[in-house]
Coordinates of C-alpha atoms and ligand atoms in Angstrom, one line a residue:
M1 CA -7.1 -13.4 7.7
P2 CA -10.2 -12.8 5.6
R3 CA -9.4 -11.4 2.2
P4 CA -11.4 -8.9 0.2
E5 CA -13.9 -10.6 -2.1
A6 CA -13.3 -10.1 -5.8
E7 CA -16.2 -8.7 -7.8
L8 CA -17.6 -11.0 -10.5
V9 CA -18.5 -9.4 -13.7
G10 CA -20.9 -11.2 -16.1
D11 CA -21.8 -14.8 -15.7
D12 CA -19.8 -17.6 -14.2
T13 CA -18.8 -19.2 -17.5
A14 CA -15.4 -20.0 -19.0
T15 CA -14.8 -16.3 -19.6
K16 CA -15.8 -15.1 -16.2
T17 CA -14.1 -11.8 -15.4
L18 CA -13.1 -10.8 -11.8
I19 CA -12.3 -7.3 -10.5
E20 CA -10.0 -6.7 -7.5
I21 CA -9.2 -3.3 -6.0
A22 CA -5.5 -2.9 -5.0
Y23 CA -6.2 -0.7 -2.0
A24 CA -3.6 2.0 -1.3
K25 CA -1.6 1.3 1.9
V26 CA -0.9 4.0 4.4
N27 CA 1.6 3.7 7.3
L28 CA 0.0 5.6 10.2
A29 CA 3.3 5.1 12.0
L30 CA 6.5 3.5 10.8
H31 CA 9.2 2.8 13.4
V32 CA 12.5 1.5 12.1
R33 CA 14.2 -0.4 14.9
E34 CA 17.4 -1.9 13.4
R35 CA 19.2 -2.8 10.2
R36 CA 19.4 -6.6 9.9
A37 CA 22.4 -8.6 8.6
D38 CA 20.5 -9.3 5.4
G39 CA 20.2 -5.6 4.6
Y40 CA 16.5 -5.4 5.4
H41 CA 15.3 -3.3 8.3
E42 CA 13.3 -4.5 11.3
L43 CA 10.1 -2.5 11.4
E44 CA 7.0 -1.9 13.6
S45 CA 4.3 -0.2 11.6
L46 CA 0.6 0.3 11.7
F47 CA -0.9 -0.3 8.3
V48 CA -4.3 1.0 7.2
F49 CA -5.8 0.9 3.8
A50 CA -7.7 3.4 1.8
R51 CA -11.1 2.6 0.3
N52 CA -9.6 3.4 -3.1
G53 CA -6.7 2.2 -5.2
D54 CA -5.6 0.6 -8.4
R55 CA -7.9 -1.8 -10.2
L56 CA -7.2 -5.3 -11.6
T57 CA -9.5 -7.0 -14.0
G58 CA -8.8 -10.5 -15.2
H59 CA -10.1 -13.6 -16.9
T60 CA -8.6 -17.0 -17.6
T61 CA -7.3 -17.9 -21.1
D62 CA -6.6 -21.4 -22.4
D63 CA -3.4 -20.6 -24.2
G64 CA -1.2 -20.9 -21.1
H65 CA -0.1 -17.3 -21.5
I66 CA -0.2 -14.6 -18.8
G67 CA -0.8 -11.2 -20.4
L68 CA -0.8 -7.9 -18.7
T69 CA -2.1 -4.6 -20.1
L70 CA -1.8 -1.2 -18.4
E71 CA -4.1 1.8 -18.5
G72 CA -4.9 4.7 -16.2
P73 CA -3.3 8.0 -15.2
F74 CA 0.0 6.4 -14.0
A75 CA 0.4 3.6 -16.5
A76 CA 3.1 5.4 -18.4
G77 CA 5.5 5.0 -15.4
L78 CA 5.4 1.2 -15.7
E79 CA 6.3 -1.6 -18.0
A80 CA 4.2 -4.6 -18.5
G81 CA 7.1 -7.0 -18.7
P82 CA 8.2 -9.8 -16.3
G83 CA 9.7 -7.2 -13.9
N84 CA 6.2 -5.7 -13.2
L85 CA 5.1 -6.8 -9.7
V86 CA 1.8 -8.0 -11.1
M87 CA 3.6 -10.3 -13.5
R88 CA 6.0 -11.5 -10.8
A89 CA 3.0 -12.4 -8.6
A90 CA 1.2 -14.2 -11.5
L91 CA 4.3 -16.1 -12.5
A92 CA 5.1 -17.1 -8.8
L93 CA 1.6 -18.4 -8.3
R94 CA 1.7 -20.3 -11.6
D95 CA 5.0 -21.9 -10.5
H96 CA 3.4 -22.9 -7.3
V97 CA 0.5 -24.5 -9.2
G98 CA 2.9 -26.2 -11.5
E99 CA 0.7 -26.1 -14.6
A100 CA 0.7 -23.7 -17.5
R101 CA -2.4 -21.7 -16.5
G102 CA -3.3 -18.6 -18.6
A103 CA -4.8 -15.3 -17.7
A104 CA -5.4 -11.9 -19.3
I105 CA -5.0 -9.1 -16.7
R106 CA -5.6 -5.5 -17.0
L107 CA -4.2 -3.1 -14.5
T108 CA -5.7 0.4 -14.1
K109 CA -3.0 2.4 -12.4
N110 CA -4.6 5.1 -10.4
L111 CA -1.9 5.5 -7.7
P112 CA 1.4 7.2 -8.3
V113 CA 4.4 4.8 -8.8
A114 CA 7.2 4.6 -6.1
S115 CA 5.2 6.8 -3.7
G116 CA 5.1 5.0 -0.3
I117 CA 1.5 3.9 -0.5
G118 CA 2.3 0.4 -1.6
G119 CA 0.9 0.7 -5.1
G120 CA 3.1 -2.1 -6.6
S121 CA 2.7 -4.3 -3.5
A122 CA -1.1 -3.8 -3.4
D123 CA -1.2 -4.6 -7.2
A124 CA 0.8 -7.8 -6.6
A125 CA -1.4 -8.9 -3.7
A126 CA -4.6 -8.1 -5.7
C127 CA -3.2 -10.2 -8.5
L128 CA -2.6 -13.1 -6.2
R129 CA -6.2 -12.8 -4.9
L130 CA -7.5 -12.5 -8.4
L131 CA -5.7 -15.6 -9.8
V132 CA -6.3 -17.8 -6.7
R133 CA -10.0 -17.3 -7.5
L134 CA -9.9 -17.4 -11.3
W135 CA -7.7 -20.5 -11.3
G136 CA -9.4 -22.1 -8.3
V137 CA -6.0 -22.6 -6.5
A138 CA -6.1 -24.4 -3.2
I139 CA -3.3 -22.8 -1.2
A140 CA -2.9 -22.4 2.5
E141 CA -2.9 -18.9 3.9
A142 CA 0.7 -19.2 5.3
E143 CA 1.9 -20.5 1.9
L144 CA 0.3 -17.6 0.1
E145 CA 1.8 -15.1 2.5
R146 CA 5.3 -16.7 2.0
L147 CA 4.8 -16.4 -1.8
A148 CA 3.7 -12.8 -1.3
L149 CA 6.8 -12.0 0.8
S150 CA 9.0 -13.3 -2.0
I151 CA 7.6 -10.5 -4.2
G152 CA 8.0 -7.7 -1.7
S153 CA 8.0 -6.8 2.0
D154 CA 4.6 -5.1 2.0
V155 CA 2.8 -7.7 -0.2
P156 CA 1.7 -10.1 2.7
A157 CA -0.1 -7.2 4.5
C158 CA -1.8 -6.1 1.3
L159 CA -3.3 -9.6 0.8
S160 CA -6.0 -8.9 3.5
S161 CA -5.7 -5.1 3.3
V162 CA -7.0 -4.8 6.9
T163 CA -5.8 -2.5 9.6
Q164 CA -2.8 -4.3 11.1
L165 CA 0.4 -4.0 13.1
V166 CA 3.2 -5.2 10.8
R167 CA 6.6 -6.3 12.2
G168 CA 9.7 -8.0 11.1
R169 CA 10.6 -7.2 7.5
G170 CA 6.8 -7.0 6.8
E171 CA 5.8 -10.7 7.4
M172 CA 4.6 -10.6 11.0
L173 CA 0.9 -9.5 10.7
E174 CA -1.4 -8.7 13.6
P175 CA -4.9 -7.4 12.6
R176 CA -6.0 -4.6 14.9
V177 CA -9.3 -3.0 15.5
I178 CA -8.6 0.6 16.7
S179 CA -11.5 2.7 17.6
G180 CA -12.0 5.7 15.3
L181 CA -10.0 4.5 12.3
A182 CA -12.6 2.7 10.1
G183 CA -14.3 5.1 7.8
R184 CA -12.2 8.1 8.9
P185 CA -11.7 10.8 6.2
M186 CA -8.2 10.7 4.8
L187 CA -6.4 12.9 2.3
L188 CA -3.4 11.6 0.4
V189 CA -1.0 14.0 -1.4
N190 CA 2.0 13.3 -3.5
P191 CA 4.2 16.1 -4.5
G192 CA 5.2 14.4 -7.8
V193 CA 8.5 12.9 -6.7
A194 CA 9.2 9.2 -7.0
L195 CA 11.5 7.8 -4.3
S196 CA 13.4 4.5 -4.2
T197 CA 12.5 2.6 -1.0
G198 CA 15.9 1.0 -0.8
R199 CA 17.6 4.3 -1.0
I200 CA 15.5 5.9 1.7
F201 CA 16.1 3.0 4.0
Q202 CA 19.8 3.5 3.4
G203 CA 19.4 7.1 4.5
W204 CA 17.9 6.1 7.8
D205 CA 20.1 7.7 10.6
K206 CA 20.3 4.3 12.4
V207 CA 18.9 5.7 15.6
D208 CA 16.3 3.4 17.3
R209 CA 13.7 5.8 18.7
G210 CA 11.7 3.1 20.4
P211 CA 8.8 0.7 19.8
L212 CA 5.4 1.4 18.4
V213 CA 2.5 1.1 20.8
A214 CA -0.7 1.7 18.8
D215 CA -3.7 1.1 21.0
G216 CA -5.6 4.2 20.1
L217 CA -5.6 7.1 17.6
D218 CA -4.4 9.6 20.2
Q219 CA -1.5 7.4 21.0
I220 CA -0.6 7.0 17.3
V221 CA -0.7 10.8 17.0
T222 CA 1.4 11.6 20.0
D223 CA 3.8 8.7 20.2
G224 CA 3.9 7.4 16.6
R225 CA 6.5 8.5 14.1
N226 CA 7.6 7.8 10.6
D227 CA 11.4 7.3 11.0
L228 CA 12.0 7.6 7.3
E229 CA 10.6 11.2 7.1
Q230 CA 14.0 12.7 7.6
A231 CA 15.8 10.6 5.0
A232 CA 13.0 11.2 2.5
S233 CA 12.9 14.9 3.1
A234 CA 16.6 15.1 2.6
E235 CA 16.1 13.5 -0.8
A236 CA 13.0 15.5 -1.6
P237 CA 12.8 18.7 0.5
V238 CA 9.3 19.4 -0.9
I239 CA 8.0 16.7 1.6
A240 CA 8.7 19.0 4.5
E241 CA 6.7 21.8 2.8
L242 CA 3.9 19.3 2.1
L243 CA 3.8 18.1 5.8
D244 CA 3.8 21.6 7.1
R245 CA 0.9 22.5 4.8
L246 CA -1.1 19.4 5.9
A247 CA -0.4 19.8 9.6
T248 CA -1.7 23.3 9.6
T249 CA -5.0 22.7 7.8
K250 CA -8.3 23.1 9.7
G251 CA -9.6 20.0 11.5
V252 CA -6.6 17.8 10.9
R253 CA -6.0 15.0 13.5
L254 CA -2.7 13.7 12.1
A255 CA -0.4 14.6 9.2
R256 CA 2.5 12.3 8.4
M257 CA 4.5 10.7 5.6
S258 CA 3.5 7.2 4.5
G259 CA 6.2 4.4 4.0
S260 CA 9.4 5.7 2.4
G261 CA 7.5 8.7 0.8
A262 CA 6.9 10.9 -0.8
T263 CA 3.2 10.6 -0.3
C264 CA 1.9 12.2 2.9
F265 CA -1.5 11.7 4.5
A266 CA -3.8 13.7 6.7
L267 CA -6.6 12.3 8.8
F268 CA -9.7 14.4 9.6
D269 CA -12.7 14.2 11.8
S270 CA -15.0 15.4 9.1
E271 CA -15.4 15.0 5.3
A272 CA -16.0 18.8 5.0
D273 CA -12.6 19.6 6.5
R274 CA -10.9 17.0 4.3
T275 CA -12.5 18.4 1.2
A276 CA -11.6 22.0 2.2
A277 CA -8.0 20.9 2.8
A278 CA -7.9 19.1 -0.6
L279 CA -9.2 22.3 -2.4
A280 CA -6.7 24.5 -0.6
V281 CA -3.8 22.2 -1.6
Y282 CA -5.1 22.1 -5.2
A283 CA -5.4 25.9 -5.3
D284 CA -1.8 26.3 -4.4
R285 CA -0.2 23.2 -6.0
P286 CA -2.4 22.0 -8.9
D287 CA 0.5 19.8 -10.1
W288 CA 0.4 17.6 -6.9
W289 CA -1.5 14.4 -6.9
I290 CA -4.4 14.4 -4.4
M291 CA -6.8 11.7 -3.4
E292 CA -9.7 12.2 -1.1
T293 CA -10.6 8.9 0.5
E294 CA -11.4 7.1 3.8
I295 CA -9.7 4.4 5.8
R296 CA -11.1 1.1 4.6
T297 CA -13.7 -0.5 6.9
T298 CA -12.8 -4.1 7.3
Ligands
LIG1 O1 10.8 -5.8 -0.1 P1 10.8 -4.7 -1.1 O2 11.4 -5.1 -2.5 O3 9.5 -4.0 -1.3 O4 11.8 -3.6 -0.5 C1 12.5 -2.7 -1.3 C2 13.8 -2.3 -0.6 O5 13.5 -1.6 0.6 C3 14.6 -3.4 -0.2 O6 15.5 -3.9 -1.2 C4 15.4 -2.9 1.0 O7 16.5 -2.1 0.6 C5 14.4 -1.9 1.6 N1 13.6 -2.4 2.7 C6 14.3 -2.5 4.0 N2 13.6 -3.0 5.0 C7 12.3 -3.4 4.9 C8 11.7 -3.3 3.7 C9 12.3 -2.8 2.6 O8 15.4 -2.2 4.1 N3 11.7 -3.9 6.0

């Protein structure tokens, strides 16, 4: 699958600096089909990506050291140590290369942490893209996807950040072009609650409500679901309030929770309706995180 191109800053010298955007991931529908023997759940999900996200900047260093610095509105919720998904991605790629390559990486954390829009996964995938280019790593697509999966279930899909049907635990990827999605105005709102993905999956009621067929937007609206909404709302009742609010705004096509929550999204036909909805939410709940964006055109 084609991957987003990193932006090159400055000249192509030893200190070349690349920028990657870690696009926010949104599950337009997320059907949970079964709990597997290994504890993971078998999913069918339509992933789309926002035009915006976190930002990774990096350059190579010749000291063999991988350094990570954090900045941005949500940096305080993270540590820069080896547990950080960006560090895990960098170390896994360096292990694959088998040489002590160095890099200095700066992560600008714009997306809320543990919020169902794949922030950590997108950061890890963006780090892999960044270092593959910076270090000039020759790695087959399938191998990079395997490495991505070892970091997290959503990381393989975030490598390409294109609209795709995702199945299995998150490793079976099928790019989709669905009319009316690319460029569609989208509002993301997080009510300020961090939820643990593992815990929300554990709260799934184990009822298989059927497969996901996602051939068009109307079908995604009428037949699609997020099977984790109930479990997430039980943990954070404010999600139900948020969904209600989004579903009743003018011009909304679809309002649903993304991933394991608590971020919810709303799709609109027009930017004007999206902006009006954003202003209305902000007027009532100025403490909630709001992002006005569009579905990424790929
Ligand atoms: O793979 P990742 O570390 O992102 O997943 C976090 C947790 O979410 C897993 O430990 C697992 O409990 C749960 N999960 C799941 N089924 C999936 C993906 C994640 O149960 N398909």
